[in-house]
Amino acid sequence: MSKALITGASRGIGKAIKELFEQKGIEVFAPTRQEMDLKSNESIEKYINTISGVDILVNCAGINDLASIEEMTLEKFQEMLQVNLVSQTMLIKHVTPYMKAQKYGRIVNFASIWCDFSKERRIMYSIAKAGVKGLTTAAAVELSKYNILCNAIAPGFINTEMTSQNNTPQQIKTLADALPIKRMGEPAEIAEFVYFLTSEKNSFMTGQTVFVDGGFSCV
Ligand SMILES: NC(=O)c1ccc[n+]([C@@H]2O[C@H](COP(=O)([O-])OP(=O)(O)OC[C@H]3O[C@@H](n4cnc5c(N)ncnc54)[C@H](OP(=O)(O)O)[C@@H]3O)[C@@H](O)[C@H]2O)c1
């Protein structure tokens, strides 16, 4: 039986991934924020030491606090980098010794459409998610020879609290209407692709940041 560590599984996309993995018979470790707070590298290390090795890591947790260049503070910027980028990197560092030893591992990181595009007041988020893209490329280069494949998903507008917190219902309707697919995505649709990327069926794809965005990046 495969074992997976999924961050951010209390709600949204992470929760949908957890539910799908469990349906598929994967043993899931899904720490709550109380068990592993991604703001703290100490908390990450402490939690990792309580679990045995995993074959799959899904770095799904993320935060998107909005601020313009003028509004942002160094403290908030560091927190955005820590939760969205540093924690993903440290988790890869912690889980890969076991994956290397067994010559198998599958890692999926969460970027965003805002890694290549941006919007006002997304500067901290765009910087962090562009970093996730770099992390994914670099990890793939180092780890592929151990059959550890590392990819990232860059979702578009997905129907979760993160989207409803940062956009009014009217803005969400306008955003959805502007997409070629004419609707937002659902967490379960992202979960299906994560399942493929983390399965043995994915045997050759690594280092990619894939836009799953209903055509957002095409227009
Ligand atoms: N929704 C979208 O449209 C969209 C688009 C592009 C990219 N993404 C990316 O996709 C991923 C999932 O997004 P989502 O929409 O599902 O987010 P969400 O509904 O806001 O859920 C965020 C998850 O991250 C966890 N989290 C946040 N800060 C944490 C911390 N310090 N320690 C531990 N866990 C923490 C939350 O835990 P708590 O419940 O404890 O807060 C929650 O489980 C994120 O990386 C996001 O940036 C989302």
PDB file of C-alpha atoms and ligand atoms in Angstrom:
ATOM      1  CA  MET A   1       0.000   0.000   0.000  1.00  0.00           C
ATOM      2  CA  SER A   2       1.338   3.472  -0.923  1.00  0.00           C
ATOM      3  CA  LYS A   3       1.717   6.096   1.775  1.00  0.00           C
ATOM      4  CA  ALA A   4       1.186   9.798   1.126  1.00  0.00           C
ATOM      5  CA  LEU A   5       1.779  12.996   3.066  1.00  0.00           C
ATOM      6  CA  ILE A   6      -0.649  15.752   2.034  1.00  0.00           C
ATOM      7  CA  THR A   7      -0.471  19.281   3.433  1.00  0.00           C
ATOM      8  CA  GLY A   8      -3.499  21.558   3.504  1.00  0.00           C
ATOM      9  CA  ALA A   9      -5.974  18.671   3.576  1.00  0.00           C
ATOM     10  CA  SER A  10      -8.362  20.237   6.098  1.00  0.00           C
ATOM     11  CA  ARG A  11     -10.364  21.875   3.287  1.00  0.00           C
ATOM     12  CA  GLY A  12     -10.379  22.933  -0.367  1.00  0.00           C
ATOM     13  CA  ILE A  13      -8.195  21.162  -2.908  1.00  0.00           C
ATOM     14  CA  GLY A  14      -6.152  19.278  -0.302  1.00  0.00           C
ATOM     15  CA  LYS A  15      -9.285  17.761   1.214  1.00  0.00           C
ATOM     16  CA  ALA A  16     -10.449  16.538  -2.220  1.00  0.00           C
ATOM     17  CA  ILE A  17      -7.010  14.955  -2.814  1.00  0.00           C
ATOM     18  CA  LYS A  18      -7.132  13.231   0.583  1.00  0.00           C
ATOM     19  CA  GLU A  19     -10.611  11.840  -0.117  1.00  0.00           C
ATOM     20  CA  LEU A  20      -9.624  10.534  -3.568  1.00  0.00           C
ATOM     21  CA  PHE A  21      -6.373   8.974  -2.304  1.00  0.00           C
ATOM     22  CA  GLU A  22      -8.252   7.199   0.511  1.00  0.00           C
ATOM     23  CA  GLN A  23     -10.816   5.868  -1.997  1.00  0.00           C
ATOM     24  CA  LYS A  24      -7.885   4.505  -4.035  1.00  0.00           C
ATOM     25  CA  GLY A  25      -6.495   2.683  -0.977  1.00  0.00           C
ATOM     26  CA  ILE A  26      -3.559   5.007  -0.279  1.00  0.00           C
ATOM     27  CA  GLU A  27      -2.631   5.484   3.389  1.00  0.00           C
ATOM     28  CA  VAL A  28      -2.769   9.241   3.973  1.00  0.00           C
ATOM     29  CA  PHE A  29      -0.969  11.388   6.528  1.00  0.00           C
ATOM     30  CA  ALA A  30      -2.808  14.714   6.610  1.00  0.00           C
ATOM     31  CA  PRO A  31      -1.557  16.754   9.554  1.00  0.00           C
ATOM     32  CA  THR A  32      -3.679  19.575  10.865  1.00  0.00           C
ATOM     33  CA  ARG A  33      -2.103  22.976  11.398  1.00  0.00           C
ATOM     34  CA  GLN A  34      -1.895  22.098  15.119  1.00  0.00           C
ATOM     35  CA  GLU A  35       0.154  18.981  14.261  1.00  0.00           C
ATOM     36  CA  MET A  36       2.381  20.662  11.663  1.00  0.00           C
ATOM     37  CA  ASP A  37       2.365  24.452  11.350  1.00  0.00           C
ATOM     38  CA  LEU A  38       4.022  25.330   8.042  1.00  0.00           C
ATOM     39  CA  LYS A  39       4.981  28.739   9.423  1.00  0.00           C
ATOM     40  CA  SER A  40       7.553  26.953  11.569  1.00  0.00           C
ATOM     41  CA  ASN A  41      10.406  24.822  10.198  1.00  0.00           C
ATOM     42  CA  GLU A  42      10.800  23.402  13.705  1.00  0.00           C
ATOM     43  CA  SER A  43       7.178  22.214  13.663  1.00  0.00           C
ATOM     44  CA  ILE A  44       7.713  20.636  10.216  1.00  0.00           C
ATOM     45  CA  GLU A  45      10.786  18.729  11.396  1.00  0.00           C
ATOM     46  CA  LYS A  46       9.056  17.616  14.593  1.00  0.00           C
ATOM     47  CA  TYR A  47       6.041  16.222  12.687  1.00  0.00           C
ATOM     48  CA  ILE A  48       8.163  14.483  10.042  1.00  0.00           C
ATOM     49  CA  ASN A  49      10.012  12.620  12.782  1.00  0.00           C
ATOM     50  CA  THR A  50       6.718  11.131  13.993  1.00  0.00           C
ATOM     51  CA  ILE A  51       5.862   9.395  10.705  1.00  0.00           C
ATOM     52  CA  SER A  52       7.605   6.655   8.785  1.00  0.00           C
ATOM     53  CA  GLY A  53       8.655   7.275   5.186  1.00  0.00           C
ATOM     54  CA  VAL A  54       6.163   8.165   2.471  1.00  0.00           C
ATOM     55  CA  ASP A  55       6.144   7.319  -1.253  1.00  0.00           C
ATOM     56  CA  ILE A  56       4.119  10.409  -2.151  1.00  0.00           C
ATOM     57  CA  LEU A  57       4.331  14.031  -1.043  1.00  0.00           C
ATOM     58  CA  VAL A  58       1.644  16.528  -2.029  1.00  0.00           C
ATOM     59  CA  ASN A  59       2.608  20.064  -1.040  1.00  0.00           C
ATOM     60  CA  CYS A  60      -0.896  21.537  -1.310  1.00  0.00           C
ATOM     61  CA  ALA A  61      -1.207  24.009   1.584  1.00  0.00           C
ATOM     62  CA  GLY A  62      -0.967  27.669   0.688  1.00  0.00           C
ATOM     63  CA  ILE A  63      -1.996  31.164   1.694  1.00  0.00           C
ATOM     64  CA  ASN A  64      -2.768  34.189  -0.432  1.00  0.00           C
ATOM     65  CA  ASP A  65      -2.763  37.393   1.607  1.00  0.00           C
ATOM     66  CA  LEU A  66      -3.252  40.343  -0.692  1.00  0.00           C
ATOM     67  CA  ALA A  67      -1.052  43.444  -0.503  1.00  0.00           C
ATOM     68  CA  SER A  68       0.374  45.984  -2.902  1.00  0.00           C
ATOM     69  CA  ILE A  69       4.087  46.854  -2.917  1.00  0.00           C
ATOM     70  CA  GLU A  70       3.206  49.844  -0.775  1.00  0.00           C
ATOM     71  CA  GLU A  71       1.055  47.861   1.665  1.00  0.00           C
ATOM     72  CA  MET A  72       3.263  44.798   2.140  1.00  0.00           C
ATOM     73  CA  THR A  73       5.513  44.429   5.170  1.00  0.00           C
ATOM     74  CA  LEU A  74       8.710  42.408   5.417  1.00  0.00           C
ATOM     75  CA  GLU A  75       7.108  40.265   8.119  1.00  0.00           C
ATOM     76  CA  LYS A  76       4.089  39.370   5.941  1.00  0.00           C
ATOM     77  CA  PHE A  77       6.323  38.759   2.906  1.00  0.00           C
ATOM     78  CA  GLN A  78       8.500  36.356   4.898  1.00  0.00           C
ATOM     79  CA  GLU A  79       5.403  34.510   6.130  1.00  0.00           C
ATOM     80  CA  MET A  80       4.055  34.160   2.561  1.00  0.00           C
ATOM     81  CA  LEU A  81       7.420  32.780   1.403  1.00  0.00           C
ATOM     82  CA  GLN A  82       7.625  30.439   4.388  1.00  0.00           C
ATOM     83  CA  VAL A  83       4.171  28.869   3.976  1.00  0.00           C
ATOM     84  CA  ASN A  84       4.042  28.829   0.165  1.00  0.00           C
ATOM     85  CA  LEU A  85       7.654  28.028  -0.739  1.00  0.00           C
ATOM     86  CA  VAL A  86      10.096  27.302   2.115  1.00  0.00           C
ATOM     87  CA  SER A  87       7.807  24.699   3.720  1.00  0.00           C
ATOM     88  CA  GLN A  88       7.439  22.862   0.366  1.00  0.00           C
ATOM     89  CA  THR A  89      11.224  22.860  -0.023  1.00  0.00           C
ATOM     90  CA  MET A  90      11.892  21.635   3.521  1.00  0.00           C
ATOM     91  CA  LEU A  91       9.306  18.862   3.190  1.00  0.00           C
ATOM     92  CA  ILE A  92      11.004  17.676  -0.010  1.00  0.00           C
ATOM     93  CA  LYS A  93      14.316  17.688   1.875  1.00  0.00           C
ATOM     94  CA  HIS A  94      12.807  15.617   4.706  1.00  0.00           C
ATOM     95  CA  VAL A  95      10.945  12.988   2.640  1.00  0.00           C
ATOM     96  CA  THR A  96      13.508  12.274  -0.072  1.00  0.00           C
ATOM     97  CA  PRO A  97      16.061  10.173   1.903  1.00  0.00           C
ATOM     98  CA  TYR A  98      13.412   7.416   2.266  1.00  0.00           C
ATOM     99  CA  MET A  99      12.315   7.779  -1.374  1.00  0.00           C
ATOM    100  CA  LYS A 100      15.934   7.586  -2.560  1.00  0.00           C
ATOM    101  CA  ALA A 101      16.535   4.431  -0.521  1.00  0.00           C
ATOM    102  CA  GLN A 102      13.525   2.716  -2.104  1.00  0.00           C
ATOM    103  CA  LYS A 103      14.216   4.200  -5.557  1.00  0.00           C
ATOM    104  CA  TYR A 104      10.649   5.455  -5.869  1.00  0.00           C
ATOM    105  CA  GLY A 105       8.899   8.688  -5.070  1.00  0.00           C
ATOM    106  CA  ARG A 106       6.286  11.026  -6.477  1.00  0.00           C
ATOM    107  CA  ILE A 107       6.077  14.698  -5.470  1.00  0.00           C
ATOM    108  CA  VAL A 108       3.465  17.269  -6.468  1.00  0.00           C
ATOM    109  CA  ASN A 109       3.912  20.909  -5.492  1.00  0.00           C
ATOM    110  CA  PHE A 110       1.256  23.604  -5.725  1.00  0.00           C
ATOM    111  CA  ALA A 111       2.054  26.673  -7.798  1.00  0.00           C
ATOM    112  CA  SER A 112      -0.674  28.880  -9.302  1.00  0.00           C
ATOM    113  CA  ILE A 113      -1.513  30.652 -12.546  1.00  0.00           C
ATOM    114  CA  TRP A 114      -0.037  33.659 -10.709  1.00  0.00           C
ATOM    115  CA  CYS A 115       3.446  32.088 -11.045  1.00  0.00           C
ATOM    116  CA  ASP A 116       3.551  33.240 -14.691  1.00  0.00           C
ATOM    117  CA  PHE A 117       0.832  35.908 -14.680  1.00  0.00           C
ATOM    118  CA  SER A 118      -0.106  38.406 -12.023  1.00  0.00           C
ATOM    119  CA  LYS A 119      -2.684  40.840 -10.816  1.00  0.00           C
ATOM    120  CA  GLU A 120      -2.638  43.885  -8.541  1.00  0.00           C
ATOM    121  CA  ARG A 121      -1.887  43.053  -4.883  1.00  0.00           C
ATOM    122  CA  ARG A 122      -0.572  39.551  -5.753  1.00  0.00           C
ATOM    123  CA  ILE A 123       3.120  40.469  -5.578  1.00  0.00           C
ATOM    124  CA  MET A 124       3.984  38.285  -2.559  1.00  0.00           C
ATOM    125  CA  TYR A 125       1.954  35.368  -3.905  1.00  0.00           C
ATOM    126  CA  SER A 126       3.399  35.619  -7.436  1.00  0.00           C
ATOM    127  CA  ILE A 127       6.949  35.692  -6.093  1.00  0.00           C
ATOM    128  CA  ALA A 128       6.339  32.642  -3.886  1.00  0.00           C
ATOM    129  CA  LYS A 129       4.561  30.642  -6.605  1.00  0.00           C
ATOM    130  CA  ALA A 130       7.233  31.476  -9.208  1.00  0.00           C
ATOM    131  CA  GLY A 131       9.653  30.061  -6.641  1.00  0.00           C
ATOM    132  CA  VAL A 132       7.620  26.843  -6.535  1.00  0.00           C
ATOM    133  CA  LYS A 133       8.119  26.526 -10.286  1.00  0.00           C
ATOM    134  CA  GLY A 134      11.906  26.856  -9.790  1.00  0.00           C
ATOM    135  CA  LEU A 135      11.832  24.398  -6.904  1.00  0.00           C
ATOM    136  CA  THR A 136      10.015  21.865  -9.088  1.00  0.00           C
ATOM    137  CA  THR A 137      12.515  22.143 -11.946  1.00  0.00           C
ATOM    138  CA  ALA A 138      15.523  21.918  -9.627  1.00  0.00           C
ATOM    139  CA  ALA A 139      14.134  19.005  -7.598  1.00  0.00           C
ATOM    140  CA  ALA A 140      13.354  17.086 -10.797  1.00  0.00           C
ATOM    141  CA  VAL A 141      16.921  17.556 -12.053  1.00  0.00           C
ATOM    142  CA  GLU A 142      18.394  16.217  -8.807  1.00  0.00           C
ATOM    143  CA  LEU A 143      15.925  13.462  -8.019  1.00  0.00           C
ATOM    144  CA  SER A 144      14.830  11.851 -11.302  1.00  0.00           C
ATOM    145  CA  LYS A 145      17.786   9.434 -11.317  1.00  0.00           C
ATOM    146  CA  TYR A 146      16.324   7.885  -8.137  1.00  0.00           C
ATOM    147  CA  ASN A 147      12.926   7.482  -9.854  1.00  0.00           C
ATOM    148  CA  ILE A 148      11.600  10.358  -7.758  1.00  0.00           C
ATOM    149  CA  LEU A 149       9.464  12.439 -10.108  1.00  0.00           C
ATOM    150  CA  CYS A 150       8.533  15.984  -9.110  1.00  0.00           C
ATOM    151  CA  ASN A 151       5.910  18.110 -10.845  1.00  0.00           C
ATOM    152  CA  ALA A 152       3.792  21.128  -9.954  1.00  0.00           C
ATOM    153  CA  ILE A 153       0.209  22.071 -10.665  1.00  0.00           C
ATOM    154  CA  ALA A 154      -0.686  25.664 -11.406  1.00  0.00           C
ATOM    155  CA  PRO A 155      -4.436  25.825 -10.832  1.00  0.00           C
ATOM    156  CA  GLY A 156      -6.620  28.557 -12.226  1.00  0.00           C
ATOM    157  CA  PHE A 157      -9.782  29.692 -10.424  1.00  0.00           C
ATOM    158  CA  ILE A 158     -10.959  26.832  -8.239  1.00  0.00           C
ATOM    159  CA  ASN A 159     -14.080  26.883  -6.129  1.00  0.00           C
ATOM    160  CA  THR A 160     -12.541  27.048  -2.615  1.00  0.00           C
ATOM    161  CA  GLU A 161     -12.420  29.441   0.343  1.00  0.00           C
ATOM    162  CA  MET A 162      -9.188  30.952  -0.995  1.00  0.00           C
ATOM    163  CA  THR A 163     -11.043  32.189  -4.090  1.00  0.00           C
ATOM    164  CA  SER A 164     -14.150  33.380  -2.221  1.00  0.00           C
ATOM    165  CA  GLN A 165     -11.998  35.240   0.337  1.00  0.00           C
ATOM    166  CA  ASN A 166     -10.132  37.208  -2.304  1.00  0.00           C
ATOM    167  CA  ASN A 167     -12.933  37.878  -4.810  1.00  0.00           C
ATOM    168  CA  THR A 168     -16.526  39.092  -4.467  1.00  0.00           C
ATOM    169  CA  PRO A 169     -19.322  36.892  -5.950  1.00  0.00           C
ATOM    170  CA  GLN A 170     -19.607  39.420  -8.801  1.00  0.00           C
ATOM    171  CA  GLN A 171     -15.843  39.258  -9.439  1.00  0.00           C
ATOM    172  CA  ILE A 172     -15.990  35.449  -9.436  1.00  0.00           C
ATOM    173  CA  LYS A 173     -18.787  35.510 -12.016  1.00  0.00           C
ATOM    174  CA  THR A 174     -16.808  37.913 -14.214  1.00  0.00           C
ATOM    175  CA  LEU A 175     -13.670  35.776 -13.890  1.00  0.00           C
ATOM    176  CA  ALA A 176     -15.565  32.587 -14.746  1.00  0.00           C
ATOM    177  CA  ASP A 177     -17.299  34.179 -17.752  1.00  0.00           C
ATOM    178  CA  ALA A 178     -13.917  35.282 -19.129  1.00  0.00           C
ATOM    179  CA  LEU A 179     -12.524  31.738 -19.101  1.00  0.00           C
ATOM    180  CA  PRO A 180     -12.769  29.662 -22.291  1.00  0.00           C
ATOM    181  CA  ILE A 181     -14.472  26.944 -20.217  1.00  0.00           C
ATOM    182  CA  LYS A 182     -16.964  29.495 -18.756  1.00  0.00           C
ATOM    183  CA  ARG A 183     -16.865  28.183 -15.185  1.00  0.00           C
ATOM    184  CA  MET A 184     -14.593  27.788 -12.193  1.00  0.00           C
ATOM    185  CA  GLY A 185     -12.827  24.509 -11.506  1.00  0.00           C
ATOM    186  CA  GLU A 186     -13.790  22.143  -8.713  1.00  0.00           C
ATOM    187  CA  PRO A 187     -11.305  20.714  -6.166  1.00  0.00           C
ATOM    188  CA  ALA A 188     -12.132  17.156  -7.310  1.00  0.00           C
ATOM    189  CA  GLU A 189     -10.964  17.994 -10.847  1.00  0.00           C
ATOM    190  CA  ILE A 190      -7.531  18.984  -9.524  1.00  0.00           C
ATOM    191  CA  ALA A 191      -7.427  15.894  -7.301  1.00  0.00           C
ATOM    192  CA  GLU A 192      -7.807  13.574 -10.312  1.00  0.00           C
ATOM    193  CA  PHE A 193      -4.719  15.055 -11.972  1.00  0.00           C
ATOM    194  CA  VAL A 194      -2.712  14.912  -8.733  1.00  0.00           C
ATOM    195  CA  TYR A 195      -3.648  11.231  -8.492  1.00  0.00           C
ATOM    196  CA  PHE A 196      -2.282  10.575 -11.983  1.00  0.00           C
ATOM    197  CA  LEU A 197       0.948  12.481 -11.299  1.00  0.00           C
ATOM    198  CA  THR A 198       1.555  10.581  -8.062  1.00  0.00           C
ATOM    199  CA  SER A 199       0.705   7.155  -9.474  1.00  0.00           C
ATOM    200  CA  GLU A 200       2.966   4.601 -11.136  1.00  0.00           C
ATOM    201  CA  LYS A 201       1.144   5.481 -14.382  1.00  0.00           C
ATOM    202  CA  ASN A 202       3.239   8.633 -14.417  1.00  0.00           C
ATOM    203  CA  SER A 203       6.615   7.130 -15.247  1.00  0.00           C
ATOM    204  CA  PHE A 204       8.285   9.799 -17.442  1.00  0.00           C
ATOM    205  CA  MET A 205       6.890  13.240 -16.654  1.00  0.00           C
ATOM    206  CA  THR A 206       8.993  15.310 -14.270  1.00  0.00           C
ATOM    207  CA  GLY A 207       9.954  18.936 -13.643  1.00  0.00           C
ATOM    208  CA  GLN A 208       6.786  20.334 -15.204  1.00  0.00           C
ATOM    209  CA  THR A 209       4.489  23.036 -13.896  1.00  0.00           C
ATOM    210  CA  VAL A 210       1.174  22.207 -15.490  1.00  0.00           C
ATOM    211  CA  PHE A 211      -1.577  24.808 -15.821  1.00  0.00           C
ATOM    212  CA  VAL A 212      -4.964  23.317 -14.955  1.00  0.00           C
ATOM    213  CA  ASP A 213      -6.958  26.444 -15.538  1.00  0.00           C
ATOM    214  CA  GLY A 214      -9.942  25.988 -17.883  1.00  0.00           C
ATOM    215  CA  GLY A 215      -8.010  27.802 -20.606  1.00  0.00           C
ATOM    216  CA  PHE A 216      -7.089  30.930 -18.556  1.00  0.00           C
ATOM    217  CA  SER A 217      -3.520  30.919 -19.883  1.00  0.00           C
ATOM    218  CA  CYS A 218      -4.648  30.540 -23.528  1.00  0.00           C
ATOM    219  CA  VAL A 219      -6.470  33.835 -23.962  1.00  0.00           C
TER     220      VAL A 219
HETATM  221  N1  LIG B   1      -8.315  27.990  -4.993  1.00  0.00           N
HETATM  222  C1  LIG B   1      -7.712  28.461  -6.075  1.00  0.00           C
HETATM  223  O1  LIG B   1      -8.354  29.031  -6.956  1.00  0.00           O
HETATM  224  C2  LIG B   1      -6.231  28.276  -6.274  1.00  0.00           C
HETATM  225  C3  LIG B   1      -5.676  28.772  -7.443  1.00  0.00           C
HETATM  226  C4  LIG B   1      -4.307  28.635  -7.657  1.00  0.00           C
HETATM  227  C5  LIG B   1      -3.530  27.982  -6.713  1.00  0.00           C
HETATM  228  N2  LIG B   1      -4.092  27.492  -5.589  1.00  0.00           N
HETATM  229  C6  LIG B   1      -3.203  26.812  -4.644  1.00  0.00           C
HETATM  230  O2  LIG B   1      -3.745  25.541  -4.362  1.00  0.00           O
HETATM  231  C7  LIG B   1      -3.436  25.175  -3.010  1.00  0.00           C
HETATM  232  C8  LIG B   1      -4.708  24.829  -2.266  1.00  0.00           C
HETATM  233  O3  LIG B   1      -5.560  25.970  -2.298  1.00  0.00           O
HETATM  234  P1  LIG B   1      -7.052  25.954  -1.686  1.00  0.00           P
HETATM  235  O4  LIG B   1      -7.846  26.880  -2.502  1.00  0.00           O
HETATM  236  O5  LIG B   1      -7.508  24.553  -1.473  1.00  0.00           O
HETATM  237  O6  LIG B   1      -6.780  26.675  -0.275  1.00  0.00           O
HETATM  238  P2  LIG B   1      -7.727  26.841   1.000  1.00  0.00           P
HETATM  239  O7  LIG B   1      -9.085  26.307   0.741  1.00  0.00           O
HETATM  240  O8  LIG B   1      -7.558  28.248   1.448  1.00  0.00           O
HETATM  241  O9  LIG B   1      -7.001  25.850   2.067  1.00  0.00           O
HETATM  242  C9  LIG B   1      -5.694  26.128   2.466  1.00  0.00           C
HETATM  243  C10 LIG B   1      -5.136  24.949   3.217  1.00  0.00           C
HETATM  244  O10 LIG B   1      -3.785  25.262   3.620  1.00  0.00           O
HETATM  245  C11 LIG B   1      -3.674  25.069   5.025  1.00  0.00           C
HETATM  246  N3  LIG B   1      -2.713  25.993   5.637  1.00  0.00           N
HETATM  247  C12 LIG B   1      -2.611  27.335   5.462  1.00  0.00           C
HETATM  248  N4  LIG B   1      -1.646  27.833   6.263  1.00  0.00           N
HETATM  249  C13 LIG B   1      -1.131  26.784   6.946  1.00  0.00           C
HETATM  250  C14 LIG B   1      -0.109  26.645   7.917  1.00  0.00           C
HETATM  251  N5  LIG B   1       0.567  27.694   8.399  1.00  0.00           N
HETATM  252  N6  LIG B   1       0.160  25.401   8.393  1.00  0.00           N
HETATM  253  C15 LIG B   1      -0.526  24.329   7.964  1.00  0.00           C
HETATM  254  N7  LIG B   1      -1.504  24.390   7.052  1.00  0.00           N
HETATM  255  C16 LIG B   1      -1.808  25.613   6.554  1.00  0.00           C
HETATM  256  C17 LIG B   1      -5.082  25.345   5.546  1.00  0.00           C
HETATM  257  O11 LIG B   1      -5.219  24.820   6.851  1.00  0.00           O
HETATM  258  P3  LIG B   1      -6.270  25.468   7.911  1.00  0.00           P
HETATM  259  O12 LIG B   1      -7.597  24.849   7.610  1.00  0.00           O
HETATM  260  O13 LIG B   1      -5.714  25.075   9.251  1.00  0.00           O
HETATM  261  O14 LIG B   1      -6.246  26.954   7.693  1.00  0.00           O
HETATM  262  C18 LIG B   1      -5.932  24.648   4.495  1.00  0.00           C
HETATM  263  O15 LIG B   1      -5.950  23.260   4.719  1.00  0.00           O
HETATM  264  C19 LIG B   1      -2.683  26.359  -2.419  1.00  0.00           C
HETATM  265  O16 LIG B   1      -1.295  26.134  -2.504  1.00  0.00           O
HETATM  266  C20 LIG B   1      -3.082  27.519  -3.319  1.00  0.00           C
HETATM  267  O17 LIG B   1      -2.121  28.538  -3.325  1.00  0.00           O
HETATM  268  C21 LIG B   1      -5.431  27.637  -5.338  1.00  0.00           C
END
